[in-house]
Amino acid sequence: MAALEKQCTLSVHYDRSTPNEVGELKKDLESSDVEKKTKALKRAILLQLNGETLPGVLMTVIRFILPHEDNHLRKLCLVYLEIVDKTGPQGKMLPEMILVCNMIRNELTHPNEYSRGCALRFICKMKEAEILEPLVPTVRQNLEHRHSFVRRNAILAVHMIFRNFEYLIPDAPELVYQFLQGETDVSCRRNAFEMLCQCDEDKAVKYLVHSLEVVSSWGETLQLSALKLIRTICKSKPEEKATFIKLIFELLQSSSASVAFEAANTLFSLSQSTTAVRAAVECYCRLLLSQSDNNIRLILLDRLEEIRTNHLSVMQEVLFDMMRILSSPNLEIRKKVLSLASDLVTSRNAQPIINLIRKEIHGLATEVGDDFEVTLQYRQLLLRFIRNIAMNFPDCVALATSVLEEFVDDELAVVAPDAVIALREVAVKYPHLQSSIIERLGYIVTSGLHNPRVLRGIFWILAEFSSNSDQVNNSFQAVLTVVSPLPLSPHVTKNTETEVFSDVQSVSSDHSFHSVSSKKPKVLADGTYATQTVIEELATGIEKRDLNKQGPAVRSLILGGDYFLGVAVCSAITKLALKSRNLVNKQTSHKMNANAMLLCSSLLRFAQSSEAPSKMDSGSAERIILCILSLTGDVPGDLFLRSSHIAFEEYIRERHKKEDEKLREQAEKDHLQVDEPIEFRILRTQRQFGGLLDYSEHSSALKEWDSNFVEEEDESIEFDLTKVVQLTGRTDPVYAEAHVAVKQYDIILDILVMNQTTDTLQNLTVELATMGDLRLCERPQSHNIGPLDQRSIRTNIKVSSTEAGIIFGTIVYDVAGKASPSRSVILSDIHIDVMDYLHPGVVSDAVFRSLWAEFEWENKIAIQTNIVDLGEYLDFVIRCTNMKCLTPRGLENESGFLAANLYATSIFGEDALLNVSAEKTAQGNIVGFIRIRSKMQGVALSLGDRISSRQNTVK
């Protein structure tokens, strides 16, 4: 085993050799057939890598393979010589190596440059000074070879010899420095320069200083090496920055993207002055526009994101250059650009930015091909960006509002609901814009808009913010236009009104059509009375119309069964009619009230008729009846005029409160505690920090300065008794328990093993296995445990996704002094809870809805609990799932029902969505459902199982 561990650097599957195979290998190696020689040598290499001893094969290879003229065969021979043992059991060099040295020397002087290069690469991997010493003069001669391939590998050989055995070639730095003076090949100069940087930094700096004027004409690889040296030198000797700063600025304009990027990184790390930062940022933006690879662009955007934190004013200067990258079709890049730009918009550049976004929106009008879904998501990002500008910059809110209004009239009808919500917030925050918003929305609603969700929002805005007589009149007429003609019935349209009237006149004279006028009071559903006149059609009368051709879009939607939209129309027209009592003359006000009552009553009657496509739900019917009672004066009108506005203001306050909490939490992260060290780079000294200092991170310097300093990542795992899992029984010969801690992407198991016997346990090993997306990083070591002694064993397990997993295994051991076979104790399973990966998160309602529609995995759970309080049950769900409630709370116990959205995100960036829909019955218990959605099936199932197992036990 010791010999195997000594030389087995690569484990490859093979058939174990037999005694006769060594003889066959020798025979094939001695064969004159090149193909047989090649196969045999490959076989010998494979056996040698796996630790097999091949006596006598080395000499056969030296005699029959190394002198061969076939280049491929000689290359394989060098590989074999690289891995074979070169010393005997006593550590002395094998005598066969003398022949190897002669052969290698012949290769180093071979007329074929490929053979020379392969031999030089072989020397780079040699670790035996006795073999290298006679080869050094020949290696030095190869530095002057005519072919760059040989010189390049000769430099590498000199480098490795000097690094491992400096005494063999003590003048190597001076030799390489002289070599650099006359070398013209870029790759050779790069290898030589790297050798100087690692072995003699002063000579490398000397060469770089003498070549400052021509560095800009160097090759790409050599320039990158020069930048690396500059960073190292300037960190250890800050006074040298002035020497190289001009060169760095020149390399910023390099035609090579990698050189320009590294130059910008170097400049930013060496200087935080405004000029330096501006030059670095401009270089990043130039690369952002010139590079087509999306991964490179994402890296550049991440870099700009880091710079924005401390150099906001500089980033604002390049905002428009950065916005040009929005032309990229990649959604992630667009998302990062808009996120970065949202903090860079100021009152000075807000208006041009809005105009730029408007052009971008118009350019997306035709993008409805294969990337239709991506285009929709991008339009939502643009909408949120415009909404933030509108809410933060009053001077540009009018222009931003006009862009939002274009979203409302969007033909794709996907981002329009979010645009209506944004306009609603703008109208609340900026009352002087309410008139223009109402006028624009009134025009849009009468132009054939057919999105029910958008229409509901528009009706609410028209009714809520119409404050003078003209606005009330115009809004009322707009709402009435989209539902006319009245009453609501599939047989009443603008055409049929004329037809019915003419038919009634002609048929009445022939007594073939009669109208029945009923003067008997009619009891309505709310208990009030009404007189009704009914016109009955004969069988030969006018045929029924198709519901899809019932005039305006809103009317068609309502007659098609969208009663939720009908309730919104009734509520809006009721609000406007109530407002008209104090703003217009009585005659106009009475007419408005009559039309509003006719609309509400006809909608109720249609929903209850046999012609309705579906029956109206009780909640919608109650709402419409409430509208009628408000119009008749049986219910105070303030219920409509004030309650909804108060509720909306409460919603806005709650939203702003959440945003303020998020900003406050972020600010608290940036605060320094009273005992935290504050870093002043200008006050650093090389004596205090050991000479070499990284400006970007101060933790390593603090470690050198203070031995008691511990980084956050290196802090010990906090011990929690609730995370201790018993693995074996107390009566078992070996007792074990484990402390399970989850840290980032690792599960750390601290296993305590106790020997409860009076015997010594040898080779005790904890053998673990996993199920799910868990991977065991290392096998725990074996231990010898004395009688009644204990050991602590730690092992790491990698986690790759937010799914529940299981860790199981056994403890295997031998009893000292007994010849019995190994014994084992089976361990209890360790169940990894998905809650260890989740933490609460916050997203907007629009993002929550889009994620809900996108995720395909859903777990629906029936509520079965002993809890009788809705608010208490919601608190239980929040505690149980470690999620954040996005819905404003406080009314669930008063209303008797609960509808709440919860959100959490995992350490892997996965989202978990949860919706609670519950109500309290007359018996006092809670009924309803919980629905969980996630992109990963395991998350939805794990959360559902956790709630189901705990909701029955909570009291």
GROMACS .gro file of C-alpha atoms in nm, residues 555-709:
model
  155
  555ARG     CA    1  -7.058   4.521  -2.249
  556SER     CA    2  -6.963   4.200  -2.433
  557LEU     CA    3  -6.739   4.092  -2.143
  558ILE     CA    4  -7.012   4.150  -1.887
  559LEU     CA    5  -7.275   3.969  -2.093
  560GLY     CA    6  -7.021   3.691  -2.142
  561GLY     CA    7  -7.016   3.625  -1.767
  562ASP     CA    8  -6.739   3.852  -1.631
  563TYR     CA    9  -6.939   3.971  -1.331
  564PHE     CA   10  -6.626   4.087  -1.151
  565LEU     CA   11  -6.587   4.351  -1.421
  566GLY     CA   12  -6.958   4.426  -1.394
  567VAL     CA   13  -6.921   4.494  -1.022
  568ALA     CA   14  -6.631   4.732  -1.096
  569VAL     CA   15  -6.846   4.919  -1.349
  570CYS     CA   16  -7.138   4.943  -1.105
  571SER     CA   17  -6.912   5.067  -0.826
  572ALA     CA   18  -6.750   5.329  -1.049
  573ILE     CA   19  -7.076   5.461  -1.190
  574THR     CA   20  -7.227   5.470  -0.840
  575LYS     CA   21  -6.934   5.676  -0.710
  576LEU     CA   22  -6.968   5.920  -0.997
  577ALA     CA   23  -7.346   5.950  -0.948
  578LEU     CA   24  -7.298   6.019  -0.577
  579LYS     CA   25  -7.033   6.284  -0.649
  580SER     CA   26  -7.263   6.452  -0.905
  581ARG     CA   27  -7.512   6.550  -0.633
  582ASN     CA   28  -7.277   6.822  -0.510
  583LEU     CA   29  -7.120   6.920  -0.842
  584VAL     CA   30  -7.392   6.939  -1.112
  585ASN     CA   31  -7.752   7.058  -1.131
  586LYS     CA   32  -8.028   6.840  -0.993
  587GLN     CA   33  -8.170   6.740  -1.328
  588THR     CA   34  -7.836   6.608  -1.451
  589SER     CA   35  -7.773   6.444  -1.116
  590HIS     CA   36  -8.112   6.266  -1.121
  591LYS     CA   37  -8.043   6.141  -1.473
  592MET     CA   38  -7.706   6.004  -1.363
  593ASN     CA   39  -7.865   5.831  -1.063
  594ALA     CA   40  -8.134   5.680  -1.284
  595ASN     CA   41  -7.882   5.546  -1.535
  596ALA     CA   42  -7.666   5.407  -1.257
  597MET     CA   43  -7.965   5.230  -1.096
  598LEU     CA   44  -8.075   5.096  -1.434
  599LEU     CA   45  -7.727   4.955  -1.499
  600CYS     CA   46  -7.704   4.788  -1.158
  601SER     CA   47  -8.057   4.643  -1.161
  602SER     CA   48  -8.033   4.520  -1.521
  603LEU     CA   49  -7.703   4.346  -1.445
  604LEU     CA   50  -7.859   4.171  -1.145
  605ARG     CA   51  -8.164   4.065  -1.348
  606PHE     CA   52  -7.951   3.940  -1.638
  607ALA     CA   53  -7.728   3.734  -1.404
  608GLN     CA   54  -8.037   3.567  -1.259
  609SER     CA   55  -8.197   3.493  -1.597
  610SER     CA   56  -8.169   3.174  -1.795
  611GLU     CA   57  -7.980   3.355  -2.072
  612ALA     CA   58  -7.681   3.424  -1.847
  613PRO     CA   59  -7.380   3.201  -1.928
  614SER     CA   60  -7.322   3.149  -1.553
  615LYS     CA   61  -7.475   3.250  -1.225
  616MET     CA   62  -7.340   3.548  -1.035
  617ASP     CA   63  -7.167   3.472  -0.705
  618SER     CA   64  -7.324   3.600  -0.385
  619GLY     CA   65  -7.041   3.844  -0.310
  620SER     CA   66  -7.081   4.025  -0.641
  621ALA     CA   67  -7.459   4.036  -0.600
  622GLU     CA   68  -7.428   4.187  -0.253
  623ARG     CA   69  -7.191   4.451  -0.382
  624ILE     CA   70  -7.431   4.554  -0.661
  625ILE     CA   71  -7.724   4.566  -0.415
  626LEU     CA   72  -7.510   4.791  -0.195
  627CYS     CA   73  -7.463   5.023  -0.492
  628ILE     CA   74  -7.840   5.045  -0.541
  629LEU     CA   75  -7.901   5.112  -0.172
  630SER     CA   76  -7.639   5.390  -0.178
  631LEU     CA   77  -7.812   5.551  -0.477
  632THR     CA   78  -8.152   5.534  -0.306
  633GLY     CA   79  -8.010   5.681   0.015
  634ASP     CA   80  -8.070   5.373   0.231
  635VAL     CA   81  -7.693   5.342   0.283
  636PRO     CA   82  -7.465   5.643   0.343
  637GLY     CA   83  -7.276   5.747   0.033
  638ASP     CA   84  -6.953   5.782   0.231
  639LEU     CA   85  -6.921   5.405   0.215
  640PHE     CA   86  -6.826   5.441  -0.151
  641LEU     CA   87  -6.670   5.785  -0.153
  642ARG     CA   88  -6.428   5.744   0.137
  643SER     CA   89  -6.379   5.383   0.237
  644SER     CA   90  -6.199   5.271  -0.079
  645HIS     CA   91  -5.975   5.578  -0.078
  646ILE     CA   92  -5.882   5.516   0.285
  647ALA     CA   93  -5.807   5.151   0.210
  648PHE     CA   94  -5.585   5.249  -0.084
  649GLU     CA   95  -5.394   5.503   0.124
  650GLU     CA   96  -5.336   5.233   0.385
  651TYR     CA   97  -5.204   5.004   0.111
  652ILE     CA   98  -4.962   5.274  -0.007
  653ARG     CA   99  -4.842   5.340   0.348
  654GLU     CA  100  -4.785   4.970   0.405
  655ARG     CA  101  -4.588   4.944   0.083
  656HIS     CA  102  -4.370   5.243   0.166
  657LYS     CA  103  -4.318   5.100   0.512
  658LYS     CA  104  -4.184   4.777   0.365
  659GLU     CA  105  -3.953   4.970   0.134
  660ASP     CA  106  -3.826   5.180   0.425
  661GLU     CA  107  -3.766   4.867   0.632
  662LYS     CA  108  -3.567   4.716   0.349
  663LEU     CA  109  -3.354   5.030   0.316
  664ARG     CA  110  -3.306   5.045   0.692
  665GLU     CA  111  -3.190   4.682   0.703
  666GLN     CA  112  -2.945   4.754   0.422
  667ALA     CA  113  -2.818   5.061   0.605
  668GLU     CA  114  -2.769   4.863   0.925
  669LYS     CA  115  -2.546   4.619   0.736
  670ASP     CA  116  -2.322   4.907   0.632
  671HIS     CA  117  -2.294   5.049   0.986
  672LEU     CA  118  -1.977   4.990   1.183
  673GLN     CA  119  -1.995   4.887   1.545
  674VAL     CA  120  -1.805   5.084   1.808
  675ASP     CA  121  -1.539   4.816   1.841
  676GLU     CA  122  -1.491   4.748   1.469
  677PRO     CA  123  -1.157   4.857   1.320
  678ILE     CA  124  -1.172   5.133   1.060
  679GLU     CA  125  -0.921   5.103   0.779
  680PHE     CA  126  -0.720   5.408   0.666
  681ARG     CA  127  -0.501   5.297   0.378
  682ILE     CA  128  -0.296   5.615   0.381
  683LEU     CA  129  -0.183   5.539   0.736
  684ARG     CA  130  -0.058   5.190   0.655
  685THR     CA  131   0.310   5.111   0.681
  686GLN     CA  132   0.499   4.822   0.530
  687ARG     CA  133   0.662   4.749   0.865
  688GLN     CA  134   0.324   4.706   1.031
  689PHE     CA  135   0.167   4.489   0.765
  690GLY     CA  136   0.460   4.287   0.637
  691GLY     CA  137   0.536   4.472   0.314
  692LEU     CA  138   0.284   4.321   0.073
  693LEU     CA  139  -0.068   4.454   0.113
  694ASP     CA  140  -0.382   4.401  -0.094
  695TYR     CA  141  -0.579   4.725  -0.118
  696SER     CA  142  -0.900   4.553  -0.211
  697GLU     CA  143  -0.933   4.341   0.103
  698HIS     CA  144  -0.808   4.423   0.450
  699SER     CA  145  -0.879   4.092   0.621
  700SER     CA  146  -0.542   3.936   0.534
  701ALA     CA  147  -0.360   4.243   0.662
  702LEU     CA  148  -0.556   4.236   0.984
  703LYS     CA  149  -0.465   3.870   1.029
  704GLU     CA  150  -0.096   3.960   1.007
  705TRP     CA  151  -0.140   4.256   1.239
  706ASP     CA  152  -0.366   4.086   1.495
  707SER     CA  153  -0.329   3.714   1.556
  708ASN     CA  154  -0.669   3.708   1.728
  709PHE     CA  155  -0.850   3.838   1.421
   0.00000   0.00000   0.00000
